[in-house]
PDB file of C-alpha atoms in Angstrom:
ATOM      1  CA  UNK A   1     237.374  78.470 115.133  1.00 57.00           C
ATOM      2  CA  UNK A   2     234.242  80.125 112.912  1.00 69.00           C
ATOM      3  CA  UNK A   3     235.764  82.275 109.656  1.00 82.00           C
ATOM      4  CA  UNK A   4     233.160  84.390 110.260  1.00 90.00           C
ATOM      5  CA  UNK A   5     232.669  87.300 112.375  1.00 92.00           C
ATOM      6  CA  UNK A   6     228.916  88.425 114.134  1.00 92.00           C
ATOM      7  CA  UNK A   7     228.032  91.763 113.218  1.00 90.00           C
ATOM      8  CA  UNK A   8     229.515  92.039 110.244  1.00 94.00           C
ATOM      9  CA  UNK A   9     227.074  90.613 107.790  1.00 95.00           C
ATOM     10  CA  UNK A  10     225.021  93.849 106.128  1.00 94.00           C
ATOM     11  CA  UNK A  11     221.919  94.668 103.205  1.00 94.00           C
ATOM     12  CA  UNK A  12     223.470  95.560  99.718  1.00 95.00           C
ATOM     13  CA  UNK A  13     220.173  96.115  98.311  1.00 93.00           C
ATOM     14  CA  UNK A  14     216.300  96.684  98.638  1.00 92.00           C
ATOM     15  CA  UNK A  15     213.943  96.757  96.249  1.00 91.00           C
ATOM     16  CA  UNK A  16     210.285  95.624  95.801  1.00 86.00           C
ATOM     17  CA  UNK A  17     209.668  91.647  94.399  1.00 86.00           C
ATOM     18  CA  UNK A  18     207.175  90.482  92.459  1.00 84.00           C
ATOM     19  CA  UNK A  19     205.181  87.804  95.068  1.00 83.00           C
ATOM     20  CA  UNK A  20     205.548  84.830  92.258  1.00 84.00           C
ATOM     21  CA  UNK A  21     209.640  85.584  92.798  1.00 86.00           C
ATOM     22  CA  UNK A  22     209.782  84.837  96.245  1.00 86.00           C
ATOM     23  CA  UNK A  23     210.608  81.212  97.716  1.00 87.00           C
ATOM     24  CA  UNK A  24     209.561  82.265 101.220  1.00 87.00           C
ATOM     25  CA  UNK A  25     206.651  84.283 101.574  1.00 89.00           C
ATOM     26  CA  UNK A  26     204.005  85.672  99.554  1.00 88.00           C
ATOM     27  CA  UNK A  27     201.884  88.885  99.688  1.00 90.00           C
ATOM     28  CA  UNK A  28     197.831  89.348  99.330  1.00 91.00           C
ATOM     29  CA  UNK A  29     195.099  91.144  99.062  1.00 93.00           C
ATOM     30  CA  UNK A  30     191.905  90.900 102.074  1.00 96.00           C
ATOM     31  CA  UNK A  31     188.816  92.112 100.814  1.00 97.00           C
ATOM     32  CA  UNK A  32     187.084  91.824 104.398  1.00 95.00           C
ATOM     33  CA  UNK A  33     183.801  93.357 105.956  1.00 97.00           C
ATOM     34  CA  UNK A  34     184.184  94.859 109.625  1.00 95.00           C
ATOM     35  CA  UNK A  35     181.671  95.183 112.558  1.00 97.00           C
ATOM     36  CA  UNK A  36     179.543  97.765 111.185  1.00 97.00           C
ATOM     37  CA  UNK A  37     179.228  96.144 107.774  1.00 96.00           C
ATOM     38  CA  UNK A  38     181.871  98.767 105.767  1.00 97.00           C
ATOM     39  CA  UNK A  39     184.015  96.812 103.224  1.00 97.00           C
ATOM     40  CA  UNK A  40     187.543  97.173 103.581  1.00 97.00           C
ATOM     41  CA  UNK A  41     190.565  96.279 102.453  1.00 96.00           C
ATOM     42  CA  UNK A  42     194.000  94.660 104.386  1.00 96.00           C
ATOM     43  CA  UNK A  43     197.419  93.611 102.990  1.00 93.00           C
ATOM     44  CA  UNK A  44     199.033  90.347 104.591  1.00 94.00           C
ATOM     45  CA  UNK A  45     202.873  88.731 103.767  1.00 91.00           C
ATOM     46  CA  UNK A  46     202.307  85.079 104.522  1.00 88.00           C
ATOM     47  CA  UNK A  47     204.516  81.922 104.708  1.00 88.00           C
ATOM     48  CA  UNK A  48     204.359  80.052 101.604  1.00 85.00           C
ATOM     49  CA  UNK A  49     205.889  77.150 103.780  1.00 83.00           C
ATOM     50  CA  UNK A  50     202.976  75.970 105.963  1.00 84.00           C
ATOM     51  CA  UNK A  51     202.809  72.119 107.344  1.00 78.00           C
ATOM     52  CA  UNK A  52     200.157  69.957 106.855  1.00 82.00           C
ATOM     53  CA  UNK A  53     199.878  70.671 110.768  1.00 85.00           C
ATOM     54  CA  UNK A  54     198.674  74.235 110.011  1.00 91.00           C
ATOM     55  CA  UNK A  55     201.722  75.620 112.378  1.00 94.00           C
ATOM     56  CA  UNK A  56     204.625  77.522 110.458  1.00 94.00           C
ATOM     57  CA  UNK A  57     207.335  77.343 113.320  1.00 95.00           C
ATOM     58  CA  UNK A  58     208.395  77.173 116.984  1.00 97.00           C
ATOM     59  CA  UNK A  59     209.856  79.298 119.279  1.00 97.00           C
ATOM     60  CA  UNK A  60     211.877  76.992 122.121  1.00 98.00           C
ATOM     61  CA  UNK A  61     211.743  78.301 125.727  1.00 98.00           C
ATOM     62  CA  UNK A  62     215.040  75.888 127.103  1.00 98.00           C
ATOM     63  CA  UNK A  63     215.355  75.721 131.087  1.00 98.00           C
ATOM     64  CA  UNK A  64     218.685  74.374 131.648  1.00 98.00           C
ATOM     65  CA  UNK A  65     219.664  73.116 134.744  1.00 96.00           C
ATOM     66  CA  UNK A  66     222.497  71.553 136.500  1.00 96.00           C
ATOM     67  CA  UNK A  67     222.848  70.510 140.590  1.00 94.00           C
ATOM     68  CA  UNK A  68     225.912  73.691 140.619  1.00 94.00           C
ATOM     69  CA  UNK A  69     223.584  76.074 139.660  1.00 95.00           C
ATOM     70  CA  UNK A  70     220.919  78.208 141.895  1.00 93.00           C
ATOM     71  CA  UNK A  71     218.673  78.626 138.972  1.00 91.00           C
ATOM     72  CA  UNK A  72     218.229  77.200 135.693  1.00 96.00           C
ATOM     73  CA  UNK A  73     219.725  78.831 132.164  1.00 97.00           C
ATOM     74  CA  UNK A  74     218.542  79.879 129.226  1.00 98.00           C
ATOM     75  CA  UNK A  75     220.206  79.476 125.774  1.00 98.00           C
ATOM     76  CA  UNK A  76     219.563  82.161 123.400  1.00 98.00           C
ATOM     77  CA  UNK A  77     221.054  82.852 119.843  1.00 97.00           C
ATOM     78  CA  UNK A  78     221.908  86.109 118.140  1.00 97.00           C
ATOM     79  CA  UNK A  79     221.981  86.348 113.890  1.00 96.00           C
ATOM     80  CA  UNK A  80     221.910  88.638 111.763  1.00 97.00           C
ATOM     81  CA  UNK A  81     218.535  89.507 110.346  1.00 96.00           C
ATOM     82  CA  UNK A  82     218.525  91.164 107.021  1.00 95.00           C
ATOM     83  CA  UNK A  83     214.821  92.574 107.578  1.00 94.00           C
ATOM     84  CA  UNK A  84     215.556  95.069 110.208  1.00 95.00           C
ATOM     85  CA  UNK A  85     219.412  95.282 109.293  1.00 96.00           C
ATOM     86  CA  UNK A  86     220.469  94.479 112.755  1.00 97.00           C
ATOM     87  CA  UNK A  87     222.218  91.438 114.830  1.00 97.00           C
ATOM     88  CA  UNK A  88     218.308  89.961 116.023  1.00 98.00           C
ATOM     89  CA  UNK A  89     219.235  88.190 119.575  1.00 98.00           C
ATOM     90  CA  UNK A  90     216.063  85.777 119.888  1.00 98.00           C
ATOM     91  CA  UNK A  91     214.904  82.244 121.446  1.00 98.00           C
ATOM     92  CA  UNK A  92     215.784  79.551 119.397  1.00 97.00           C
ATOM     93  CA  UNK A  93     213.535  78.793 116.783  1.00 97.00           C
ATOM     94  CA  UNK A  94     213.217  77.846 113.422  1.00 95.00           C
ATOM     95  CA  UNK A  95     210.171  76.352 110.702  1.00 94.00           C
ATOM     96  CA  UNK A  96     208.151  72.918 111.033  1.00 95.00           C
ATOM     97  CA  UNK A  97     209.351  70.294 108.757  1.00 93.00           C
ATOM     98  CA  UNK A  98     206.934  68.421 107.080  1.00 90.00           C
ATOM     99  CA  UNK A  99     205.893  65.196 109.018  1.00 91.00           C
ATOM    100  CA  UNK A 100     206.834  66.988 112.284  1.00 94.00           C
ATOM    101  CA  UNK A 101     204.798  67.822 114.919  1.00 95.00           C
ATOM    102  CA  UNK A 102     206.148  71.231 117.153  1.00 96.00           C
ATOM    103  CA  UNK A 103     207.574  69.389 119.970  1.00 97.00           C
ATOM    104  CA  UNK A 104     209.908  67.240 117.337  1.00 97.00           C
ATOM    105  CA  UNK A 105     210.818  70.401 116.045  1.00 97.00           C
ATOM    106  CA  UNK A 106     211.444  72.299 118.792  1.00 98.00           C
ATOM    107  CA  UNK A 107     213.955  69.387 119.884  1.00 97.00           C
ATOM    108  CA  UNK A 108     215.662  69.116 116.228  1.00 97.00           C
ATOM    109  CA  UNK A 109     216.130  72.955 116.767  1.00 97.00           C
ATOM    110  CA  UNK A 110     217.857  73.347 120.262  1.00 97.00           C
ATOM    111  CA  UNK A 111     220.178  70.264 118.997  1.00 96.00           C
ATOM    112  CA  UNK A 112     221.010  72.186 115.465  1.00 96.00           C
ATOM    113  CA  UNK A 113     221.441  76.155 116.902  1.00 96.00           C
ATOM    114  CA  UNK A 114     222.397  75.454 120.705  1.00 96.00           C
ATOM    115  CA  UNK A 115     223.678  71.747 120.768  1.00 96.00           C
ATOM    116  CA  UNK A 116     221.544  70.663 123.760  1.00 97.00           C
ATOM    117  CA  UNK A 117     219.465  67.953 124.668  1.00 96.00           C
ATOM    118  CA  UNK A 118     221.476  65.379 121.469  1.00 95.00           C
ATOM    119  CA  UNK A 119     220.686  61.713 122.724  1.00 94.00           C
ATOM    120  CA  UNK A 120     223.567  61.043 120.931  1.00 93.00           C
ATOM    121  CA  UNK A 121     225.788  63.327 123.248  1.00 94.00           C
ATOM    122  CA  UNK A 122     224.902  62.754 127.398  1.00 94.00           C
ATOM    123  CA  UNK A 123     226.640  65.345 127.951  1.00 95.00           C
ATOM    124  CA  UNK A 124     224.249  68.027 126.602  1.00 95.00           C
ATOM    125  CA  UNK A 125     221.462  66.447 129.107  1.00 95.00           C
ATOM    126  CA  UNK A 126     218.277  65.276 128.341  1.00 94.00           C
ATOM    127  CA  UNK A 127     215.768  67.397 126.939  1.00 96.00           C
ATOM    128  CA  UNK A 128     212.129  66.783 127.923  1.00 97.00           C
ATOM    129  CA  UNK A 129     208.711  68.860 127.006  1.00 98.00           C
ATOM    130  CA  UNK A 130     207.068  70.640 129.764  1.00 97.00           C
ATOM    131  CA  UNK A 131     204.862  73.009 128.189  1.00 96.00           C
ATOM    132  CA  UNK A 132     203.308  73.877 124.524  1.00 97.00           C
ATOM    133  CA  UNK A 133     201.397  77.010 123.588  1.00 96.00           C
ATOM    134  CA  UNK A 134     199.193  75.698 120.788  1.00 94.00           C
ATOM    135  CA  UNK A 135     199.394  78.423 118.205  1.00 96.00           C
ATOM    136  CA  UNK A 136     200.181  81.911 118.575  1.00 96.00           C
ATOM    137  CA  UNK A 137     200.613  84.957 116.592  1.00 94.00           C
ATOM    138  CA  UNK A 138     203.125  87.851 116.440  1.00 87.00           C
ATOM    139  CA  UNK A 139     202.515  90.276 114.147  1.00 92.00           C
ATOM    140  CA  UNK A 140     198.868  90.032 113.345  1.00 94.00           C
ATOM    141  CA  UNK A 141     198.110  93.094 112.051  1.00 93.00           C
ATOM    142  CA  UNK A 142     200.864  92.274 108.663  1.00 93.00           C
ATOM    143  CA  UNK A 143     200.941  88.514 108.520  1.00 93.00           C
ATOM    144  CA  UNK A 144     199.093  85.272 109.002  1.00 91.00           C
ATOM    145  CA  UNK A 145     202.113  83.522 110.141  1.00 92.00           C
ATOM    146  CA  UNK A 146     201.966  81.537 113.265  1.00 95.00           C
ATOM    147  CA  UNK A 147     203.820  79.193 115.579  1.00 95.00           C
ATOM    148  CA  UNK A 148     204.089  77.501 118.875  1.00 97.00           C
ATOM    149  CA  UNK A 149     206.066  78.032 122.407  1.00 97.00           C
ATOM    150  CA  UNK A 150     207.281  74.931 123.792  1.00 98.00           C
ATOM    151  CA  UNK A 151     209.320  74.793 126.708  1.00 98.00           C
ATOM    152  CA  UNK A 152     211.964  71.977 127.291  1.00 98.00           C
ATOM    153  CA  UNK A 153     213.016  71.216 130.264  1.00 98.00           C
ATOM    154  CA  UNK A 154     217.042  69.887 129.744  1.00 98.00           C
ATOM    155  CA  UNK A 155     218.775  68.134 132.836  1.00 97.00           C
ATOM    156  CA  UNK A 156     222.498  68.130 132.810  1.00 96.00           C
ATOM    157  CA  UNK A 157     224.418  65.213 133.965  1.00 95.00           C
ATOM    158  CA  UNK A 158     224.881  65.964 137.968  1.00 92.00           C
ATOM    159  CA  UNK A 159     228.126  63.567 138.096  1.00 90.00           C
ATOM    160  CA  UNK A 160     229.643  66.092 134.966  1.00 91.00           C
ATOM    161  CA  UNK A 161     230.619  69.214 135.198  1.00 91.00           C
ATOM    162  CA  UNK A 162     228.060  71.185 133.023  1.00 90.00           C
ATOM    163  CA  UNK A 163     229.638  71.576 129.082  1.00 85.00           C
ATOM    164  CA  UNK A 164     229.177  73.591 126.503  1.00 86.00           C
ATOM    165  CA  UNK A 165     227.456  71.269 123.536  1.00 91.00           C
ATOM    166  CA  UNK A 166     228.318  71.987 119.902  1.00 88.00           C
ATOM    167  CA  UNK A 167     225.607  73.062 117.714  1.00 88.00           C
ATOM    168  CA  UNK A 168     225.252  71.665 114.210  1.00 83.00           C
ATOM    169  CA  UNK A 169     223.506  74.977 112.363  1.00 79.00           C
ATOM    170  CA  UNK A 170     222.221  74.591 108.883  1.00 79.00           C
ATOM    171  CA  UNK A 171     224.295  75.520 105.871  1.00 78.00           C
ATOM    172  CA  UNK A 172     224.627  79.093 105.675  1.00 81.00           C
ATOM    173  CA  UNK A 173     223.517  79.776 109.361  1.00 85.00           C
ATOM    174  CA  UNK A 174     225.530  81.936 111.132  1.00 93.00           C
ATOM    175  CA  UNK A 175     224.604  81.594 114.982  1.00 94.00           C
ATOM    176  CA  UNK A 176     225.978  82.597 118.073  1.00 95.00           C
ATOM    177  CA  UNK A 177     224.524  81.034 121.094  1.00 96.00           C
ATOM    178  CA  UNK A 178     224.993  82.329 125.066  1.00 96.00           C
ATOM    179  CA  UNK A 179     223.527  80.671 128.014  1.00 97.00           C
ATOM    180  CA  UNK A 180     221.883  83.111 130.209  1.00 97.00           C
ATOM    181  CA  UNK A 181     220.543  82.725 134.170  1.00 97.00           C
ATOM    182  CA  UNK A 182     217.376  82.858 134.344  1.00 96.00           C
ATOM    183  CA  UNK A 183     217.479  85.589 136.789  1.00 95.00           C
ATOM    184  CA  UNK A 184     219.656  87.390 134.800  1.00 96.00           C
ATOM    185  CA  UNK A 185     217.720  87.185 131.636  1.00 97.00           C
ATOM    186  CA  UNK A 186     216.084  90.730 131.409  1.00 97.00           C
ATOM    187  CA  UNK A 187     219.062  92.467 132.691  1.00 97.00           C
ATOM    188  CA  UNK A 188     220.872  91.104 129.635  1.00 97.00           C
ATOM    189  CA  UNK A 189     218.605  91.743 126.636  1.00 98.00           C
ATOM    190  CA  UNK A 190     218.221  95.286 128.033  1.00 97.00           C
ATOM    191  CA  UNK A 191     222.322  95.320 127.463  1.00 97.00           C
ATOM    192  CA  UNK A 192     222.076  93.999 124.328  1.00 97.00           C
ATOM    193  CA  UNK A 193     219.110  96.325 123.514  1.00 94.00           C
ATOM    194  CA  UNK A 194     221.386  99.156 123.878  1.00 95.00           C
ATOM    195  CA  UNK A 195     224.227  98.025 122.037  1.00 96.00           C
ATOM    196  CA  UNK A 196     225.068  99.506 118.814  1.00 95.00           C
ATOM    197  CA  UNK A 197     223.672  97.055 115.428  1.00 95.00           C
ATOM    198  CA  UNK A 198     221.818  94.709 118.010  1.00 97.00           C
ATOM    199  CA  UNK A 199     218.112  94.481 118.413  1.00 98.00           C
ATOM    200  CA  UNK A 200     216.068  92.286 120.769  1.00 98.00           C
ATOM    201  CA  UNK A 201     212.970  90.114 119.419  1.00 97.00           C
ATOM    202  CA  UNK A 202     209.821  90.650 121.235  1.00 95.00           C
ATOM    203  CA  UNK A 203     209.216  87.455 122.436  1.00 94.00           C
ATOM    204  CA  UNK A 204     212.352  86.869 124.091  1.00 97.00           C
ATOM    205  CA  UNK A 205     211.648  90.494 125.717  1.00 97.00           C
ATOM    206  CA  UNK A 206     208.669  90.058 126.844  1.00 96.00           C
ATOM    207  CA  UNK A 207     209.170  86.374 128.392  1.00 97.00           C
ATOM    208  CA  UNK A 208     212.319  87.878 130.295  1.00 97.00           C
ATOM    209  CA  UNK A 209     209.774  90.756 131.660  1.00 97.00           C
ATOM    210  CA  UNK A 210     206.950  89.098 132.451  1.00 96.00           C
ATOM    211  CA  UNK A 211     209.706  86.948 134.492  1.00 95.00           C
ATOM    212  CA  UNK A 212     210.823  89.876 135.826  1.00 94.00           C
ATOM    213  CA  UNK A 213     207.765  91.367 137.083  1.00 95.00           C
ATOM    214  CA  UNK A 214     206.739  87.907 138.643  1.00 94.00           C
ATOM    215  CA  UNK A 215     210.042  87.789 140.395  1.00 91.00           C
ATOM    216  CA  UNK A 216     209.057  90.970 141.732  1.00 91.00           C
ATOM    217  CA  UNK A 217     205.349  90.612 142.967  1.00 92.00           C
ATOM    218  CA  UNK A 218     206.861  87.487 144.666  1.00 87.00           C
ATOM    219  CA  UNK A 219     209.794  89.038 146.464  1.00 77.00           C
ATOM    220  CA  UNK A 220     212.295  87.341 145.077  1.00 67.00           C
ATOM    221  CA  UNK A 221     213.768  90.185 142.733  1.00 61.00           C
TER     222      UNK A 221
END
């Protein structure tokens, strides 16, 4: 059983850093010229932890599925995020190694936060790529920072009953996964949304309403 409790993490401290003291990201100055030839200026925070690949990160969109269930599952993880102060429930994710190409690291991830897809472990299914976004942006009007969607598509063992996988989080992560219906998704974040020292990242959000909406152009919602 974890030591550790979610929720009850919290900021000491903020002050303002000096860019050549930070491991992470760093800040600059954009002296830029706009449509109608007027110079301006722009401030950006940018990862100082690019690959070679020119992609900073994935976000992993995991369908699991099992011959018991209607629909497939999706893991999602909840940490706290010292930014915004709050427990941050989001998609799994995590930076590009270097050497690694998004769809490695989109696998390494889902193994080390939600413990599925292991070939070491059957029993956590097999995790396969079925889509890839190419790169994307989520805050573009502060930061330069980018990553990638990929989907996996992870098949549990039909002659199992479906398990719950361990997770093997980096040092110092502290990660709480939940496996969500599909269906269910939306219905869920807007729970969390409302609870008290949780917040819900966009891109989880908006993947669970554009699923939503879809569901209900269709008829099936």
């Amino acid at each position: 059983m974890a030591s550790w409790k979610l929720g009850t993490a919290k900021v000491l401290e903020r002050k303002p850093v000096e860019t050549s003291d930070c491991k992470w990201i760093g800040l600059e100055r954009i002296d830029w010229q706009d449509e109608e030839g007027k110079k301006r200026v722009w401030e950006s925070a940018n990862r100082s932890t690019r690959s070679k690949g020119g992609i900073d990160a994935v976000a992993i969109l995991a369908l699991v599925s099992h011959k018991s269930w209607p629909s497939p599952r999706v893991p999602i993880v909840m940490q706290y995020r010292p930014p915004v102060g709050k427990v941050c429930v989001e998609l799994p994710a995590g930076l590009i190694d270097e050497g690694e190409t998004p769809e490695q690291a989109a696998k390494r991830e889902l193994i080390e936060e939600c413990g599925y897809g292991n070939p070491d472990k059957p029993s956590s299914g097999k995790a396969e790529t079925w889509q890839q976004s190419g790169e994307i942006v989520s805050d573009p009007g502060m930061s330069a920072a980018n990553m990638e969607l990929v989907v996996l598509r992870v098949k549990l063992p039909d002659d199992e009953e479906p398990q719950v996988p361990d997770a093997k989080p980096d040092s110092g992560e502290h990660i709480v996964k939940e496996l969500v219906a599909l269906d269910d998704l939306h219905a869920k974040l807007e729970e969390y949304n409302k609870k008290d020292g949780y917040v819900v990242d966009a891109r989880l959000f908006h993947i669970s309403a554009g699923y939503k909406l879809a569901s209900q152009l269709s008829g099936k919602l």
